[in-house]
Structures are given as structure tokens and as C-alpha cells.
Tab-separated table of C-alpha atoms and ligand atoms in Angstrom:
chain	number	residue	atom	x	y	z
A	1152	MET	CA	36.835	45.687	1.011
A	1153	LYS	CA	33.993	46.006	3.494
A	1154	LYS	CA	31.718	47.170	0.660
A	1155	LEU	CA	32.639	44.143	-1.375
A	1156	TYR	CA	31.864	41.781	1.522
A	1157	THR	CA	28.615	43.605	2.147
A	1158	SER	CA	27.527	43.334	-1.483
A	1159	VAL	CA	28.369	39.652	-1.678
A	1160	PHE	CA	26.609	38.935	1.608
A	1161	CYS	CA	23.575	40.910	0.525
A	1162	MET	CA	23.375	39.131	-2.829
A	1163	LEU	CA	23.698	35.745	-1.167
A	1164	LEU	CA	20.897	36.481	1.299
A	1165	CYS	CA	18.592	37.780	-1.397
A	1166	SER	CA	19.312	34.863	-3.654
A	1167	CYS	CA	18.523	32.511	-0.759
A	1168	ILE	CA	15.177	34.188	-0.289
A	1169	LEU	CA	14.432	34.202	-4.005
A	1170	THR	CA	15.458	30.573	-4.258
A	1171	ALA	CA	13.175	29.745	-1.369
A	1172	CYS	CA	10.402	31.622	-3.102
A	1173	ASN	CA	10.811	29.521	-6.214
A	1174	ASP	CA	10.732	26.286	-4.240
A	1175	LYS	CA	7.210	24.911	-4.060
A	1176	THR	CA	7.730	23.011	-0.835
A	1177	PRO	CA	8.101	25.870	1.619
A	1178	LEU	CA	5.400	27.818	-0.172
A	1179	SER	CA	3.053	24.874	0.072
A	1180	LYS	CA	3.787	24.721	3.762
A	1181	LEU	CA	3.084	28.415	4.090
A	1182	GLN	CA	-0.158	27.858	2.228
A	1183	LYS	CA	-1.211	25.350	4.864
A	1184	GLY	CA	-0.991	28.226	7.355
A	1185	SER	CA	-3.718	29.822	5.191
A	1186	SER	CA	-4.713	33.291	6.352
A	1187	SER	CA	-1.842	33.738	8.755
A	1188	SER	CA	0.853	32.640	6.319
A	1189	ASP	CA	1.549	36.047	4.802
A	1190	SER	CA	1.877	37.748	8.156
A	1191	SER	CA	4.049	34.907	9.452
A	1192	PHE	CA	6.323	35.231	6.466
A	1193	ARG	CA	6.497	39.024	6.894
A	1194	LYS	CA	7.397	38.559	10.575
A	1195	LEU	CA	10.080	36.032	9.704
A	1196	ILE	CA	11.714	38.318	7.164
A	1197	SER	CA	11.281	41.401	9.361
A	1198	SER	CA	13.012	39.720	12.285
A	1199	SER	CA	15.782	38.706	9.924
A	1200	LEU	CA	16.157	42.316	8.780
A	1201	VAL	CA	16.215	43.575	12.341
A	1202	SER	CA	18.948	41.156	13.282
A	1203	HIS	CA	21.020	42.301	10.339
A	1204	ARG	CA	20.459	45.949	11.253
A	1205	LEU	CA	21.553	45.258	14.818
A	1206	SER	CA	24.688	43.569	13.580
A	1207	GLY	CA	26.020	46.921	12.446
A	1208	PHE	CA	27.628	45.127	9.577
A	1209	PHE	CA	25.952	47.190	6.874
A	1210	SER	CA	26.662	50.800	6.087
A	1211	ASP	CA	23.499	52.928	6.027
A	1212	SER	CA	23.304	53.122	2.240
A	1213	ARG	CA	24.111	49.450	1.760
A	1214	ARG	CA	21.618	48.485	4.466
A	1215	ASP	CA	18.882	50.507	2.726
A	1216	HIS	CA	19.753	48.895	-0.579
A	1217	CYS	CA	19.537	45.438	0.961
A	1218	THR	CA	16.335	46.318	2.760
A	1219	ARG	CA	14.773	47.284	-0.566
A	1220	LEU	CA	15.927	44.022	-2.147
A	1221	PHE	CA	14.608	42.056	0.820
A	1222	THR	CA	11.286	43.859	0.595
A	1223	ASP	CA	11.029	43.118	-3.124
A	1224	ALA	CA	11.828	39.476	-2.464
A	1225	VAL	CA	9.237	39.310	0.301
A	1226	GLU	CA	6.582	40.911	-1.877
A	1227	GLU	CA	7.359	38.502	-4.689
A	1228	ALA	CA	7.171	35.554	-2.301
A	1229	ILE	CA	3.874	36.739	-0.906
A	1230	ALA	CA	2.509	37.235	-4.412
A	1231	GLN	CA	3.532	33.684	-5.312
A	1232	ASN	CA	2.055	32.363	-2.098
A	1233	ALA	CA	-1.184	34.171	-2.855
A	1234	SER	CA	-1.277	32.709	-6.346
A	1235	ILE	CA	-0.886	29.206	-4.898
A	1236	SER	CA	-3.611	29.921	-2.359
A	1237	ASN	CA	-5.835	31.127	-5.166
A	1238	PRO	CA	-7.878	28.073	-6.089
A	1239	SER	CA	-8.288	29.219	-9.679
A	1240	ILE	CA	-4.564	28.845	-10.348
A	1241	PRO	CA	-3.224	25.287	-10.751
A	1242	SER	CA	-0.534	24.295	-8.266
A	1243	SER	CA	0.054	20.768	-9.523
A	1244	ASN	CA	3.348	19.562	-10.928
A	1245	TYR	CA	1.343	17.662	-13.510
A	1246	THR	CA	-0.503	18.586	-16.666
A	1247	ASN	CA	-4.063	17.563	-17.379
A	1248	GLY	CA	-4.200	14.152	-19.046
A	1249	GLN	CA	-0.567	13.366	-18.234
A	1250	GLN	CA	0.351	9.693	-18.217
A	1251	VAL	CA	2.374	8.627	-15.212
A	1252	ALA	CA	4.514	5.491	-15.252
A	1253	LEU	CA	5.990	3.599	-12.333
A	1254	ASP	CA	9.491	4.849	-11.554
A	1255	PRO	CA	11.659	1.784	-10.839
A	1256	SER	CA	13.576	3.770	-8.213
A	1257	TRP	CA	10.460	4.297	-6.077
A	1258	LYS	CA	10.313	2.327	-2.838
A	1259	TYR	CA	8.745	-1.143	-3.350
A	1260	ALA	CA	8.558	-0.640	-7.146
A	1261	ASP	CA	10.853	-3.654	-7.507
A	1262	HIS	CA	8.177	-5.791	-5.791
A	1263	SER	CA	5.828	-5.299	-8.741
A	1264	ALA	CA	5.436	-8.021	-11.389
A	1265	ILE	CA	3.308	-6.047	-13.891
A	1266	SER	CA	4.249	-2.403	-14.271
A	1267	SER	CA	4.402	-1.442	-17.955
A	1268	GLY	CA	1.112	0.512	-17.875
A	1269	THR	CA	0.467	4.118	-16.940
A	1270	ALA	CA	-2.008	5.977	-14.766
A	1271	THR	CA	-3.573	9.259	-15.899
A	1272	ILE	CA	-3.718	12.570	-14.071
A	1273	TYR	CA	-6.742	14.836	-14.353
A	1274	LEU	CA	-6.671	18.345	-12.933
A	1275	ALA	CA	-9.621	20.251	-11.547
A	1276	THR	CA	-10.256	23.569	-13.265
A	1277	SER	CA	-11.784	25.481	-10.361
A	1278	ASN	CA	-11.966	25.476	-6.567
A	1279	ARG	CA	-8.620	23.707	-6.511
A	1280	LYS	CA	-8.009	21.859	-3.235
A	1281	GLY	CA	-4.402	20.956	-4.009
A	1282	LYS	CA	-5.054	17.256	-3.359
A	1283	ILE	CA	-4.588	14.412	-5.817
A	1284	ILE	CA	-6.985	11.535	-5.166
A	1285	GLY	CA	-5.774	8.157	-6.370
A	1286	VAL	CA	-8.858	6.432	-7.811
A	1287	ASN	CA	-8.163	2.753	-8.336
A	1288	ALA	CA	-10.808	0.849	-10.306
A	1289	GLY	CA	-10.255	-2.609	-8.871
A	1290	HIS	CA	-9.045	-5.461	-11.124
A	1291	GLY	CA	-8.747	-5.121	-14.925
A	1292	THR	CA	-5.176	-6.297	-15.590
A	1293	SER	CA	-4.954	-9.044	-18.190
A	1294	GLY	CA	-2.379	-11.601	-17.174
A	1295	GLY	CA	-2.748	-10.489	-13.554
A	1296	THR	CA	-3.647	-13.941	-12.313
A	1297	ALA	CA	-0.648	-15.581	-13.993
A	1298	VAL	CA	1.997	-13.917	-11.824
A	1299	LYS	CA	2.448	-13.349	-8.119
A	1300	THR	CA	3.856	-10.690	-5.836
A	1301	LEU	CA	4.866	-10.751	-2.184
A	1302	CYS	CA	1.856	-10.195	0.094
A	1303	HIS	CA	4.051	-8.093	2.390
A	1304	PRO	CA	7.144	-6.103	1.417
A	1305	ASP	CA	9.205	-7.944	4.054
A	1306	GLY	CA	8.186	-11.375	2.721
A	1307	SER	CA	6.203	-12.328	5.837
A	1308	PRO	CA	3.073	-14.502	5.450
A	1309	LYS	CA	-0.451	-13.152	4.997
A	1310	THR	CA	-2.275	-12.894	8.303
A	1311	THR	CA	-5.928	-13.238	7.208
A	1312	GLY	CA	-7.876	-14.909	4.411
A	1313	GLY	CA	-9.249	-13.084	1.371
A	1314	SER	CA	-8.539	-13.625	-2.325
A	1315	THR	CA	-5.354	-15.325	-1.116
A	1316	ALA	CA	-5.357	-17.711	1.856
A	1317	GLU	CA	-3.880	-16.914	5.264
A	1318	GLY	CA	-0.263	-17.996	5.583
A	1319	ALA	CA	0.603	-17.419	1.917
A	1320	ILE	CA	3.821	-15.548	1.169
A	1321	GLN	CA	2.742	-14.545	-2.321
A	1322	ALA	CA	-0.577	-13.384	-3.764
A	1323	ILE	CA	-1.940	-13.212	-7.313
A	1324	ALA	CA	-0.683	-9.913	-8.743
A	1325	VAL	CA	-4.219	-8.807	-9.717
A	1326	SER	CA	-7.259	-11.057	-9.344
A	1327	SER	CA	-10.053	-10.984	-11.915
A	1328	GLY	CA	-12.786	-9.958	-9.459
A	1329	MET	CA	-16.328	-11.174	-8.784
A	1330	THR	CA	-19.308	-11.316	-11.118
A	1331	PHE	CA	-22.604	-9.538	-10.456
A	1332	ALA	CA	-25.871	-11.478	-10.328
A	1333	ASP	CA	-26.738	-10.153	-13.790
A	1334	GLY	CA	-23.461	-11.458	-15.199
A	1335	THR	CA	-21.595	-8.132	-15.285
A	1336	PRO	CA	-17.915	-8.567	-14.362
A	1337	GLU	CA	-16.692	-6.537	-11.370
A	1338	PRO	CA	-13.928	-4.736	-13.351
A	1339	THR	CA	-16.568	-3.243	-15.682
A	1340	VAL	CA	-18.476	-1.766	-12.735
A	1341	THR	CA	-15.395	-0.573	-10.843
A	1342	LEU	CA	-14.251	1.287	-13.992
A	1343	ARG	CA	-17.649	2.925	-14.465
A	1344	MET	CA	-17.659	3.841	-10.771
A	1345	ALA	CA	-14.168	5.330	-11.102
A	1346	GLN	CA	-15.237	7.418	-14.116
A	1347	ILE	CA	-18.287	8.787	-12.303
A	1348	LEU	CA	-16.275	9.432	-9.134
A	1349	LYS	CA	-13.547	11.175	-11.151
A	1350	GLU	CA	-16.019	13.702	-12.574
A	1351	LYS	CA	-17.473	14.452	-9.144
A	1352	LEU	CA	-14.036	14.823	-7.559
A	1353	LEU	CA	-12.916	17.209	-10.313
A	1354	ALA	CA	-16.103	19.247	-9.883
A	1355	GLU	CA	-15.344	19.443	-6.160
A	1356	GLY	CA	-11.826	20.755	-6.825
A	1357	TYR	CA	-9.805	17.568	-6.290
A	1358	ASP	CA	-7.244	16.451	-8.839
A	1359	VAL	CA	-7.495	12.781	-9.759
A	1360	LEU	CA	-4.982	10.063	-10.510
A	1361	MET	CA	-6.943	7.482	-12.508
A	1362	VAL	CA	-4.942	4.351	-11.818
A	1363	ARG	CA	-6.969	2.405	-14.383
A	1364	ASP	CA	-8.514	4.629	-17.016
A	1365	GLY	CA	-9.738	1.953	-19.418
A	1366	GLU	CA	-10.698	-1.692	-19.678
A	1367	ASP	CA	-7.169	-2.825	-18.958
A	1368	VAL	CA	-4.082	-1.389	-17.323
A	1369	GLN	CA	-0.821	-3.249	-17.014
A	1370	LEU	CA	-0.269	-2.288	-13.394
A	1371	ASP	CA	-0.579	-4.880	-10.645
A	1372	ASN	CA	-1.735	-4.170	-7.106
A	1373	VAL	CA	1.791	-3.371	-5.936
A	1374	ALA	CA	2.444	-1.044	-8.903
A	1375	ARG	CA	-0.893	0.716	-8.407
A	1376	THR	CA	-0.119	1.222	-4.729
A	1377	VAL	CA	3.422	2.496	-5.306
A	1378	LEU	CA	2.188	4.902	-7.995
A	1379	CYS	CA	-0.382	6.303	-5.583
A	1380	ASN	CA	2.240	6.499	-2.828
A	1381	HIS	CA	4.407	8.767	-4.954
A	1382	VAL	CA	1.864	10.762	-6.941
A	1383	ALA	CA	-1.366	10.975	-4.953
A	1384	ASP	CA	-2.361	12.283	-1.525
A	1385	CYS	CA	-4.594	9.304	-0.852
A	1386	HIS	CA	-5.569	6.035	-2.515
A	1387	ILE	CA	-9.140	4.787	-2.855
A	1388	ALA	CA	-9.608	1.358	-4.429
A	1389	LEU	CA	-13.137	0.588	-5.615
A	1390	HIS	CA	-14.519	-2.944	-5.260
A	1391	TRP	CA	-17.665	-5.014	-4.811
A	1392	ASP	CA	-17.451	-7.998	-2.495
A	1393	GLY	CA	-17.540	-11.551	-3.827
A	1394	ASP	CA	-19.303	-12.993	-0.792
A	1395	GLY	CA	-21.732	-15.355	-2.561
A	1396	LEU	CA	-24.761	-13.747	-0.890
A	1397	ASN	CA	-28.014	-13.247	-2.802
A	1398	TYR	CA	-28.924	-10.034	-0.982
A	1399	ASP	CA	-27.217	-6.642	-0.889
A	1400	LYS	CA	-25.367	-6.525	2.436
A	1401	GLY	CA	-24.192	-2.945	1.897
A	1402	CYS	CA	-20.962	-0.936	1.833
A	1403	PHE	CA	-17.910	-1.209	4.036
A	1404	TYR	CA	-14.201	-0.520	3.975
A	1405	ILE	CA	-11.359	-2.936	4.547
A	1406	SER	CA	-9.810	-1.984	7.878
A	1407	VAL	CA	-6.280	-2.877	8.947
A	1408	PRO	CA	-5.976	-6.170	10.869
A	1409	ASP	CA	-4.239	-5.897	14.261
A	1410	THR	CA	-1.702	-8.479	13.079
A	1411	LEU	CA	-0.383	-6.004	10.478
A	1412	LYS	CA	-0.102	-2.959	12.695
A	1413	SER	CA	3.460	-3.603	13.804
A	1414	MET	CA	4.827	-4.154	10.275
A	1415	GLU	CA	6.176	-1.193	8.317
A	1416	PRO	CA	4.976	0.697	6.407
A	1417	VAL	CA	1.600	-0.263	7.924
A	1418	ALA	CA	2.754	0.613	11.453
A	1419	SER	CA	3.290	4.233	10.413
A	1420	HIS	CA	0.110	4.613	8.358
A	1421	TRP	CA	-2.660	2.276	9.542
A	1422	GLN	CA	-4.390	4.996	11.530
A	1423	GLN	CA	-4.607	7.152	8.382
A	1424	HIS	CA	-5.991	4.196	6.412
A	1425	ASP	CA	-8.688	3.473	8.956
A	1426	ALA	CA	-9.550	7.164	9.409
A	1427	LEU	CA	-9.995	7.546	5.650
A	1428	GLY	CA	-12.159	4.410	5.578
A	1429	GLU	CA	-14.298	5.709	8.444
A	1430	ALA	CA	-14.739	9.061	6.670
A	1431	LEU	CA	-15.781	7.417	3.397
A	1432	VAL	CA	-18.272	5.114	5.093
A	1433	ALA	CA	-19.683	8.097	7.008
A	1434	GLY	CA	-20.183	9.869	3.670
A	1435	LEU	CA	-21.894	6.790	2.219
A	1436	ARG	CA	-24.110	6.580	5.286
A	1437	ASN	CA	-25.009	10.274	4.826
A	1438	ILE	CA	-26.373	9.699	1.339
A	1439	GLY	CA	-28.501	6.797	2.567
A	1440	ALA	CA	-26.408	3.874	1.324
A	1441	THR	CA	-26.807	0.562	3.148
A	1442	ILE	CA	-23.830	0.027	5.423
A	1443	TYR	CA	-22.656	-3.462	6.339
A	1444	GLN	CA	-22.661	-3.964	10.112
A	1445	ASN	CA	-20.254	-1.441	11.663
A	1446	GLY	CA	-18.923	-0.386	8.257
A	1447	HIS	CA	-15.641	-2.262	8.135
A	1448	MET	CA	-14.063	-5.682	7.891
A	1449	SER	CA	-10.392	-6.321	8.561
A	1450	VAL	CA	-8.494	-8.086	5.780
A	1451	ASP	CA	-4.762	-8.316	5.104
A	1452	LEU	CA	-4.479	-6.696	1.663
A	1453	THR	CA	-1.489	-6.162	-0.605
A	1454	GLN	CA	-2.633	-2.565	-1.048
A	1455	THR	CA	-2.541	-1.874	2.685
A	1456	SER	CA	0.779	-3.645	3.146
A	1457	TYR	CA	2.582	-1.365	0.671
A	1458	SER	CA	0.770	1.958	1.283
A	1459	THR	CA	2.600	4.988	2.613
A	1460	ILE	CA	-0.303	7.434	2.149
A	1461	PRO	CA	-3.879	7.217	3.479
A	1462	SER	CA	-5.153	4.218	1.553
A	1463	VAL	CA	-8.339	2.224	1.627
A	1464	ASP	CA	-10.209	-0.494	-0.241
A	1465	VAL	CA	-13.917	0.348	-0.292
A	1466	GLU	CA	-16.387	-2.462	-0.957
A	1467	LEU	CA	-19.481	-0.756	-2.378
A	1468	GLY	CA	-21.755	-3.779	-2.123
A	1469	ASN	CA	-21.798	-7.277	-3.549
A	1470	ALA	CA	-23.164	-9.335	-6.456
A	1471	ALA	CA	-26.734	-8.478	-5.474
A	1472	SER	CA	-26.152	-4.712	-5.453
A	1473	ASP	CA	-27.669	-2.431	-8.064
A	1474	HIS	CA	-24.928	-1.014	-10.274
A	1475	SER	CA	-26.892	1.371	-12.484
A	1476	ASP	CA	-25.341	4.757	-13.220
A	1477	SER	CA	-27.817	6.456	-10.874
A	1478	THR	CA	-26.784	4.220	-7.962
A	1479	LEU	CA	-23.089	4.622	-8.766
A	1480	SER	CA	-23.612	8.394	-8.913
A	1481	GLN	CA	-25.150	8.366	-5.421
A	1482	LEU	CA	-22.318	6.238	-4.092
A	1483	ALA	CA	-19.824	8.665	-5.638
A	1484	ASP	CA	-21.604	11.553	-3.890
A	1485	GLY	CA	-21.151	9.692	-0.611
A	1486	LEU	CA	-17.446	9.118	-1.225
A	1487	VAL	CA	-16.908	12.797	-2.088
A	1488	GLN	CA	-18.748	13.838	1.080
A	1489	GLY	CA	-16.565	11.444	3.033
A	1490	LEU	CA	-13.374	12.861	1.540
A	1491	ASN	CA	-14.521	16.377	2.346
A	1492	GLN	CA	-14.816	15.317	5.985
A	1493	TYR	CA	-11.441	13.563	6.107
A	1494	SER	CA	-8.821	15.362	8.187
A	1495	TRP	CA	-5.617	15.374	6.144
B	1676	ZN	ZN1	-12.753	-6.560	-6.109
């Protein structure tokens, strides 16, 4: 009878370990421990073995058998951990080019008014960083101005001006954007910027969630934000400011207004949003881009109000800004540098 109990107990323990080894979450966490993760894992399992040995529950032969199984399980786990740490081996749950739709069960998804479109995942092929960057080419949703969504998930009024006036409960689901001095519509430039940024991010080892991957996507600002919340590690929306100026005032990010900092989910995430914005502007400054004043302007945005991951709206200039591919490429270099400096 004791042998039977021992065998069952041994099998259960081993299956627990093997199950844990097949679960990406703990392995991802181990990966974050980088170089020390393997030794930590060995220590954890070793101490577990020691405690079982001390228990005196196992017979010698059964204990040796279990020890061998434990060791095999540990080696397998370490091998899997190493493969995840190896940047040449994909760790994403997604396949390259996969279309991702909004899941109606996701938090705040029911606040969206336009959500039939899909975003596209692109996976880096080398130097994998294990981060999915949500790249949101601002605007570009036909019918976006005909419907409205709540400015804030709790239905409270907007606290600053912007595309929608202060005090409004609802905002246009997706505005059409500004127009450059040469007549080019903002959505055309934000898409081109997103495409250039995508290539640079992939080359750097980041995976990319292209929220809008063509001229139009049927995803409003809430849907775009919720998709990023659930799929990406951060959310970068690309815009140019419609300020009416006839000179290029430079780049800045939209920081979180103090009036929003006590409202969830902003209360739990505004520091991440602002830190990401600061990092991106620092990267833009590094590549010599003009920076507007201190690099930020606080505006109450739908995106910010619904974001549960580091999320920022970057304004890369205004109607007077050059938007040639060479300028967009430099700006993309700055954003990548900024991301590389961001502390996750
Ligand atoms: Zn815009």
C-alpha cells in the first residue's frame, strides 16, 4: 500500500512540474530573471527534493526513481526556458500576419461603437525582445465621425479640450484628422509613419501589432485601445497636431492631465503612460528632432482613459512639418531609440 501511495504521489508531483514547464507564464517570469533564472529554478527544485528526502516518506529505491524523474523534469524545464530566452526562437502566441479581432468579452470592449475590423500582428525574425508594440496609425476609420463613444469608461465628463470640448460625456468615435499644408490628409501620413516604424521595430526585435494596416480599419479609438490592452505590451498612437500654425512647432507627447489621475484605469497606469511618453520624446530629441517646449501637453484623450498598458499619443509635428519618407524614417529611429530606453 505504501508503494502505491508513493507512486501516486511521485507521479502527481512530476506531473505538476511538467505541467508548470508547459505553462508559458511561469517560464516567462523565469526568463525575466535572465541569467539567474536557471540556477534559481534548480535551487527551487533541489530544496523541494531535499524536503521530500527528509520526510522519510519514500523508500530508497522509490526516492531514487522520483529523483531521476524530477531531474528529467528540471532539465526539460531548463531547456524550455533556454529556448524562450534564445532570441532566435519565437515566443509569441501569435503567428506572423495574424489578424486579431476585438473580443467582446474584453474589458471596455462593450464601450466601442465600431469594432468589426482587425489589427495585424507582425513578428520579428531575429533578436526577439518578447515585446509586442501596438502601433496605432491615427484616424482612418470611415464612418468614425458619425458615431460617438463615452469619453471615459465611467461616463464622467471630459476634463480638457481637444477634438471634443471639455465637459462632453461623449466623443466622436474616430475623428478624421488634420490636413497638412500641402493638402495631404493626416491619416495618409500616420499610416506611412506606422509602416516605416513597423519595419524598424521588427528589425530591432520587437513584434508589432499594426492597429491600422491599410487606408481604413473599422476600429474606433476605444476598440483600438482595448485591442492593444489585451494583445500588446504598449500602445503608441501616431498623430500630427492640428494647431493651425504655419511653422513646425515640433514633437511632443500627450501627457495625462491631473484631473484624470484619480479615475481608473488611469489612476493605475498614468505613470507608465507619461514615462513612455518621456522616453519617446527623449529618443526623438536624440535624433535631432525639434521638440515642442518641454515635450508634452496634457489632454484628456479617449485612448488614455481606457488604457491598461503603457499608452501614449505622440504628436510628431503639425501641418507645417515635413512628412517625406526620409523625415518619417528619422522620426521612427527616434521612437525606436526611445522604446529601447523605456523601463518596462
Ligand atoms: Zn491626429
